[in-house]
Structure formats: structure tokens, C-alpha cells
Amino acid sequence: MPLNGNPLQYQDVQSILPHRFPCLLVDRILADGTSISEGRLSAIKNITANEPTFWTGHHQTTVFPGILMVEALAQSTGLLAHYFLKPLLPGEHYYFAAIHHARFYRSARPGDQLRMDVAFVRQRSGLARFTGRATVNGRRICTAEFMCARK
């Protein structure tokens, strides 16, 4: 297991995902809630007021955009795919293929810690299906289903 009971830090996440600041939306993979052998992964994103997403035009908004919550879930799914699915061959990548049933329940604001819990559902014909749930302090913020393609 890649975690060995320890969380993976930001640098570890950067070694797996191609995203970089400000587009990298996973700060850490948690050991608590993560079971790669069972197809589950938990990660966090600390939401801070100085992120570029909060500055739009001449005023500041204090709600973390919902689409970025979905992106954070998708990136968490990519991390799970990296560890759970068969190793990639040279030149292969996982690509985000689809999102289904995205639902938004509450807002996330600066100071919140967004927890993303993603789980593998099934794989067929090179497409893998995952579910994701984002919470803040245990309260559901966003849910979605994802598909990724191996190419």
C-alpha cells in the first residue's frame, strides 16, 4: 500500500498529478478513510482566502466555486486510479471522460477544509467509474460520479 498508514503530502501528490498551482486542488491524501486495496481514497483541500479563485474583477467573493469542488473530486479520483487500477504502460495516461449526477448542497468558504472521499465502482472496456463526495466538517457539500479513460 502506498500510504503505509501515513498521509501523502503535497509534494507526493505533485509527483502523481500533472496539475500545478493554482490548478492543483489536492493538498494531501489522508491515511484515515483511505484503503487502496478496497478502492477508496480520502484527500483534503484547504480553502484559503488568498486563492486566485476568490478574486473576480473589482470585488472579492467568499464562496469556493462549485466547479472547483468537482475538479478537486476529479483529481482525487485520478490519484485513486493511479494506485488502484493496473499500472500504466509508457505513454499511457488516465483522462477524465465524464461526470454524472453532480449535486451541490452547501457552500465552502475560506478557512474550510474540504474533504474528498472517492471510491472505485467498476471498470469496463477501458473506462473506470468512480463516486465522489466532498464534505466540510462532516457535512455534505458536493457529490458526483466520474468516469476516466485509459489511453
PDB file of C-alpha atoms in Angstrom:
ATOM      1  CA  MET A   1       0.000   0.000   0.000  1.00  0.00           C
ATOM      2  CA  PRO A   2       1.486   3.379  -0.947  1.00  0.00           C
ATOM      3  CA  LEU A   3       0.448   5.143   2.256  1.00  0.00           C
ATOM      4  CA  ASN A   4       1.709   2.613   4.827  1.00  0.00           C
ATOM      5  CA  GLY A   5      -0.578   4.270   7.382  1.00  0.00           C
ATOM      6  CA  ASN A   6       0.858   7.748   6.715  1.00  0.00           C
ATOM      7  CA  PRO A   7      -0.691  10.617   4.768  1.00  0.00           C
ATOM      8  CA  LEU A   8       0.864  11.614   1.451  1.00  0.00           C
ATOM      9  CA  GLN A   9       1.882  15.271   1.366  1.00  0.00           C
ATOM     10  CA  TYR A  10       1.568  17.943  -1.332  1.00  0.00           C
ATOM     11  CA  GLN A  11       4.912  17.008  -2.922  1.00  0.00           C
ATOM     12  CA  ASP A  12       3.767  13.379  -3.218  1.00  0.00           C
ATOM     13  CA  VAL A  13       0.539  14.488  -4.911  1.00  0.00           C
ATOM     14  CA  GLN A  14       2.590  16.631  -7.336  1.00  0.00           C
ATOM     15  CA  SER A  15       4.655  13.603  -8.300  1.00  0.00           C
ATOM     16  CA  ILE A  16       1.465  11.827  -9.483  1.00  0.00           C
ATOM     17  CA  LEU A  17      -0.791  14.542 -10.939  1.00  0.00           C
ATOM     18  CA  PRO A  18       0.373  16.872 -13.739  1.00  0.00           C
ATOM     19  CA  HIS A  19      -1.512  19.855 -12.246  1.00  0.00           C
ATOM     20  CA  ARG A  20       0.346  22.719 -10.550  1.00  0.00           C
ATOM     21  CA  PHE A  21      -0.692  25.757  -8.506  1.00  0.00           C
ATOM     22  CA  PRO A  22      -3.244  27.245  -8.777  1.00  0.00           C
ATOM     23  CA  CYS A  23      -4.892  24.311 -10.566  1.00  0.00           C
ATOM     24  CA  LEU A  24      -3.736  21.551  -8.201  1.00  0.00           C
ATOM     25  CA  LEU A  25      -6.658  21.188  -5.797  1.00  0.00           C
ATOM     26  CA  VAL A  26      -5.493  18.307  -3.583  1.00  0.00           C
ATOM     27  CA  ASP A  27      -3.246  19.199  -0.656  1.00  0.00           C
ATOM     28  CA  ARG A  28      -2.875  15.794   0.964  1.00  0.00           C
ATOM     29  CA  ILE A  29      -4.007  12.169   0.751  1.00  0.00           C
ATOM     30  CA  LEU A  30      -5.231  11.042   4.162  1.00  0.00           C
ATOM     31  CA  ALA A  31      -4.405   7.669   5.682  1.00  0.00           C
ATOM     32  CA  ASP A  32      -7.739   7.802   7.558  1.00  0.00           C
ATOM     33  CA  GLY A  33     -10.502   6.764   5.156  1.00  0.00           C
ATOM     34  CA  THR A  34      -8.095   5.504   2.509  1.00  0.00           C
ATOM     35  CA  SER A  35      -7.955   1.826   1.646  1.00  0.00           C
ATOM     36  CA  ILE A  36      -6.341   1.367  -1.743  1.00  0.00           C
ATOM     37  CA  SER A  37      -6.987  -2.389  -1.669  1.00  0.00           C
ATOM     38  CA  GLU A  38     -10.729  -1.653  -1.252  1.00  0.00           C
ATOM     39  CA  GLY A  39     -10.734   1.107  -3.880  1.00  0.00           C
ATOM     40  CA  ARG A  40     -11.230   4.058  -1.515  1.00  0.00           C
ATOM     41  CA  LEU A  41      -9.231   7.256  -1.099  1.00  0.00           C
ATOM     42  CA  SER A  42      -9.667  10.329   1.097  1.00  0.00           C
ATOM     43  CA  ALA A  43      -7.938  13.636   0.422  1.00  0.00           C
ATOM     44  CA  ILE A  44      -8.158  17.232   1.611  1.00  0.00           C
ATOM     45  CA  LYS A  45      -8.064  20.707   0.109  1.00  0.00           C
ATOM     46  CA  ASN A  46      -7.519  23.621   2.480  1.00  0.00           C
ATOM     47  CA  ILE A  47      -9.504  26.585   1.221  1.00  0.00           C
ATOM     48  CA  THR A  48      -7.741  29.905   1.808  1.00  0.00           C
ATOM     49  CA  ALA A  49      -8.824  33.487   1.124  1.00  0.00           C
ATOM     50  CA  ASN A  50      -5.719  34.299  -0.921  1.00  0.00           C
ATOM     51  CA  GLU A  51      -6.504  31.818  -3.710  1.00  0.00           C
ATOM     52  CA  PRO A  52      -6.963  33.394  -7.157  1.00  0.00           C
ATOM     53  CA  THR A  53     -10.443  31.862  -7.464  1.00  0.00           C
ATOM     54  CA  PHE A  54     -11.800  34.311  -4.886  1.00  0.00           C
ATOM     55  CA  TRP A  55     -10.759  37.425  -6.793  1.00  0.00           C
ATOM     56  CA  THR A  56     -13.094  38.238  -9.666  1.00  0.00           C
ATOM     57  CA  GLY A  57     -12.982  41.689 -11.219  1.00  0.00           C
ATOM     58  CA  HIS A  58     -13.149  44.527  -8.701  1.00  0.00           C
ATOM     59  CA  HIS A  59     -14.622  42.649  -5.773  1.00  0.00           C
ATOM     60  CA  GLN A  60     -13.883  39.588  -3.719  1.00  0.00           C
ATOM     61  CA  THR A  61     -16.271  36.661  -3.460  1.00  0.00           C
ATOM     62  CA  THR A  62     -16.036  34.334  -0.488  1.00  0.00           C
ATOM     63  CA  VAL A  63     -17.626  31.173  -1.880  1.00  0.00           C
ATOM     64  CA  PHE A  64     -15.382  28.466  -3.317  1.00  0.00           C
ATOM     65  CA  PRO A  65     -16.727  27.762  -6.836  1.00  0.00           C
ATOM     66  CA  GLY A  66     -18.707  24.544  -7.145  1.00  0.00           C
ATOM     67  CA  ILE A  67     -16.973  23.546 -10.353  1.00  0.00           C
ATOM     68  CA  LEU A  68     -13.650  23.617  -8.496  1.00  0.00           C
ATOM     69  CA  MET A  69     -15.098  21.265  -5.878  1.00  0.00           C
ATOM     70  CA  VAL A  70     -15.946  18.893  -8.730  1.00  0.00           C
ATOM     71  CA  GLU A  71     -12.409  19.326 -10.099  1.00  0.00           C
ATOM     72  CA  ALA A  72     -10.946  18.548  -6.653  1.00  0.00           C
ATOM     73  CA  LEU A  73     -13.030  15.356  -6.579  1.00  0.00           C
ATOM     74  CA  ALA A  74     -11.869  14.500 -10.119  1.00  0.00           C
ATOM     75  CA  GLN A  75      -8.215  14.992  -9.123  1.00  0.00           C
ATOM     76  CA  SER A  76      -8.766  12.759  -6.082  1.00  0.00           C
ATOM     77  CA  THR A  77     -10.248  10.183  -8.441  1.00  0.00           C
ATOM     78  CA  GLY A  78      -7.115  10.430 -10.590  1.00  0.00           C
ATOM     79  CA  LEU A  79      -4.986   9.702  -7.532  1.00  0.00           C
ATOM     80  CA  LEU A  80      -7.108   6.658  -6.691  1.00  0.00           C
ATOM     81  CA  ALA A  81      -6.882   5.441 -10.294  1.00  0.00           C
ATOM     82  CA  HIS A  82      -3.094   5.795 -10.119  1.00  0.00           C
ATOM     83  CA  TYR A  83      -2.859   3.478  -7.115  1.00  0.00           C
ATOM     84  CA  PHE A  84      -5.841   1.147  -7.586  1.00  0.00           C
ATOM     85  CA  LEU A  85      -6.006   0.333 -11.288  1.00  0.00           C
ATOM     86  CA  LYS A  86      -3.404  -1.582 -13.294  1.00  0.00           C
ATOM     87  CA  PRO A  87      -0.106   0.278 -13.764  1.00  0.00           C
ATOM     88  CA  LEU A  88       0.048   2.446 -16.865  1.00  0.00           C
ATOM     89  CA  LEU A  89       2.248   1.452 -19.757  1.00  0.00           C
ATOM     90  CA  PRO A  90       4.786   4.014 -21.018  1.00  0.00           C
ATOM     91  CA  GLY A  91       2.914   6.770 -22.861  1.00  0.00           C
ATOM     92  CA  GLU A  92      -0.466   5.870 -21.315  1.00  0.00           C
ATOM     93  CA  HIS A  93      -2.499   8.288 -19.210  1.00  0.00           C
ATOM     94  CA  TYR A  94      -5.832   8.419 -17.420  1.00  0.00           C
ATOM     95  CA  TYR A  95      -8.172  11.016 -18.900  1.00  0.00           C
ATOM     96  CA  PHE A  96     -11.276  12.495 -17.349  1.00  0.00           C
ATOM     97  CA  ALA A  97     -14.091  11.193 -19.570  1.00  0.00           C
ATOM     98  CA  ALA A  98     -17.430  12.117 -17.978  1.00  0.00           C
ATOM     99  CA  ILE A  99     -19.225  13.456 -14.955  1.00  0.00           C
ATOM    100  CA  HIS A 100     -22.710  12.372 -13.941  1.00  0.00           C
ATOM    101  CA  HIS A 101     -25.170  13.382 -11.236  1.00  0.00           C
ATOM    102  CA  ALA A 102     -23.162  16.308  -9.826  1.00  0.00           C
ATOM    103  CA  ARG A 103     -25.077  17.791  -6.903  1.00  0.00           C
ATOM    104  CA  PHE A 104     -24.267  20.808  -4.742  1.00  0.00           C
ATOM    105  CA  TYR A 105     -25.698  21.046  -1.235  1.00  0.00           C
ATOM    106  CA  ARG A 106     -23.807  23.793   0.610  1.00  0.00           C
ATOM    107  CA  SER A 107     -21.042  26.338   0.090  1.00  0.00           C
ATOM    108  CA  ALA A 108     -17.401  26.078   1.054  1.00  0.00           C
ATOM    109  CA  ARG A 109     -15.623  29.228   2.218  1.00  0.00           C
ATOM    110  CA  PRO A 110     -12.122  30.371   3.162  1.00  0.00           C
ATOM    111  CA  GLY A 111     -10.989  28.619   6.320  1.00  0.00           C
ATOM    112  CA  ASP A 112     -12.867  25.427   5.456  1.00  0.00           C
ATOM    113  CA  GLN A 113     -11.102  22.136   4.934  1.00  0.00           C
ATOM    114  CA  LEU A 114     -12.721  20.303   2.039  1.00  0.00           C
ATOM    115  CA  ARG A 115     -12.520  16.539   2.461  1.00  0.00           C
ATOM    116  CA  MET A 116     -12.901  14.468  -0.694  1.00  0.00           C
ATOM    117  CA  ASP A 117     -13.845  10.798  -0.386  1.00  0.00           C
ATOM    118  CA  VAL A 118     -13.757   8.867  -3.661  1.00  0.00           C
ATOM    119  CA  ALA A 119     -14.436   5.211  -4.374  1.00  0.00           C
ATOM    120  CA  PHE A 120     -13.998   2.848  -7.308  1.00  0.00           C
ATOM    121  CA  VAL A 121     -17.261   1.415  -8.660  1.00  0.00           C
ATOM    122  CA  ARG A 122     -16.295  -0.686 -11.694  1.00  0.00           C
ATOM    123  CA  GLN A 123     -14.186  -0.885 -14.833  1.00  0.00           C
ATOM    124  CA  ARG A 124     -15.281  -1.988 -18.282  1.00  0.00           C
ATOM    125  CA  SER A 125     -13.741  -1.571 -21.758  1.00  0.00           C
ATOM    126  CA  GLY A 126     -11.003   0.768 -20.572  1.00  0.00           C
ATOM    127  CA  LEU A 127     -13.455   3.057 -18.739  1.00  0.00           C
ATOM    128  CA  ALA A 128     -13.452   3.214 -14.946  1.00  0.00           C
ATOM    129  CA  ARG A 129     -16.355   4.573 -12.894  1.00  0.00           C
ATOM    130  CA  PHE A 130     -15.926   6.273  -9.513  1.00  0.00           C
ATOM    131  CA  THR A 131     -18.122   8.084  -6.989  1.00  0.00           C
ATOM    132  CA  GLY A 132     -17.065  11.150  -5.045  1.00  0.00           C
ATOM    133  CA  ARG A 133     -18.326  13.066  -2.039  1.00  0.00           C
ATOM    134  CA  ALA A 134     -16.955  16.354  -0.680  1.00  0.00           C
ATOM    135  CA  THR A 135     -17.632  17.366   2.919  1.00  0.00           C
ATOM    136  CA  VAL A 136     -16.740  20.192   5.295  1.00  0.00           C
ATOM    137  CA  ASN A 137     -16.809  19.294   8.996  1.00  0.00           C
ATOM    138  CA  GLY A 138     -18.718  16.127   8.138  1.00  0.00           C
ATOM    139  CA  ARG A 139     -21.456  17.999   6.268  1.00  0.00           C
ATOM    140  CA  ARG A 140     -22.079  17.028   2.645  1.00  0.00           C
ATOM    141  CA  ILE A 141     -21.127  19.801   0.220  1.00  0.00           C
ATOM    142  CA  CYS A 142     -20.993  18.103  -3.182  1.00  0.00           C
ATOM    143  CA  THR A 143     -21.414  14.643  -4.730  1.00  0.00           C
ATOM    144  CA  ALA A 144     -20.703  13.357  -8.232  1.00  0.00           C
ATOM    145  CA  GLU A 145     -19.937  10.281 -10.305  1.00  0.00           C
ATOM    146  CA  PHE A 146     -16.898  10.230 -12.587  1.00  0.00           C
ATOM    147  CA  MET A 147     -15.586   8.183 -15.471  1.00  0.00           C
ATOM    148  CA  CYS A 148     -11.993   8.095 -16.621  1.00  0.00           C
ATOM    149  CA  ALA A 149     -10.496   6.514 -19.705  1.00  0.00           C
ATOM    150  CA  ARG A 150      -7.144   4.837 -20.017  1.00  0.00           C
ATOM    151  CA  LYS A 151      -5.350   5.787 -23.236  1.00  0.00           C
TER     152      LYS A 151
END
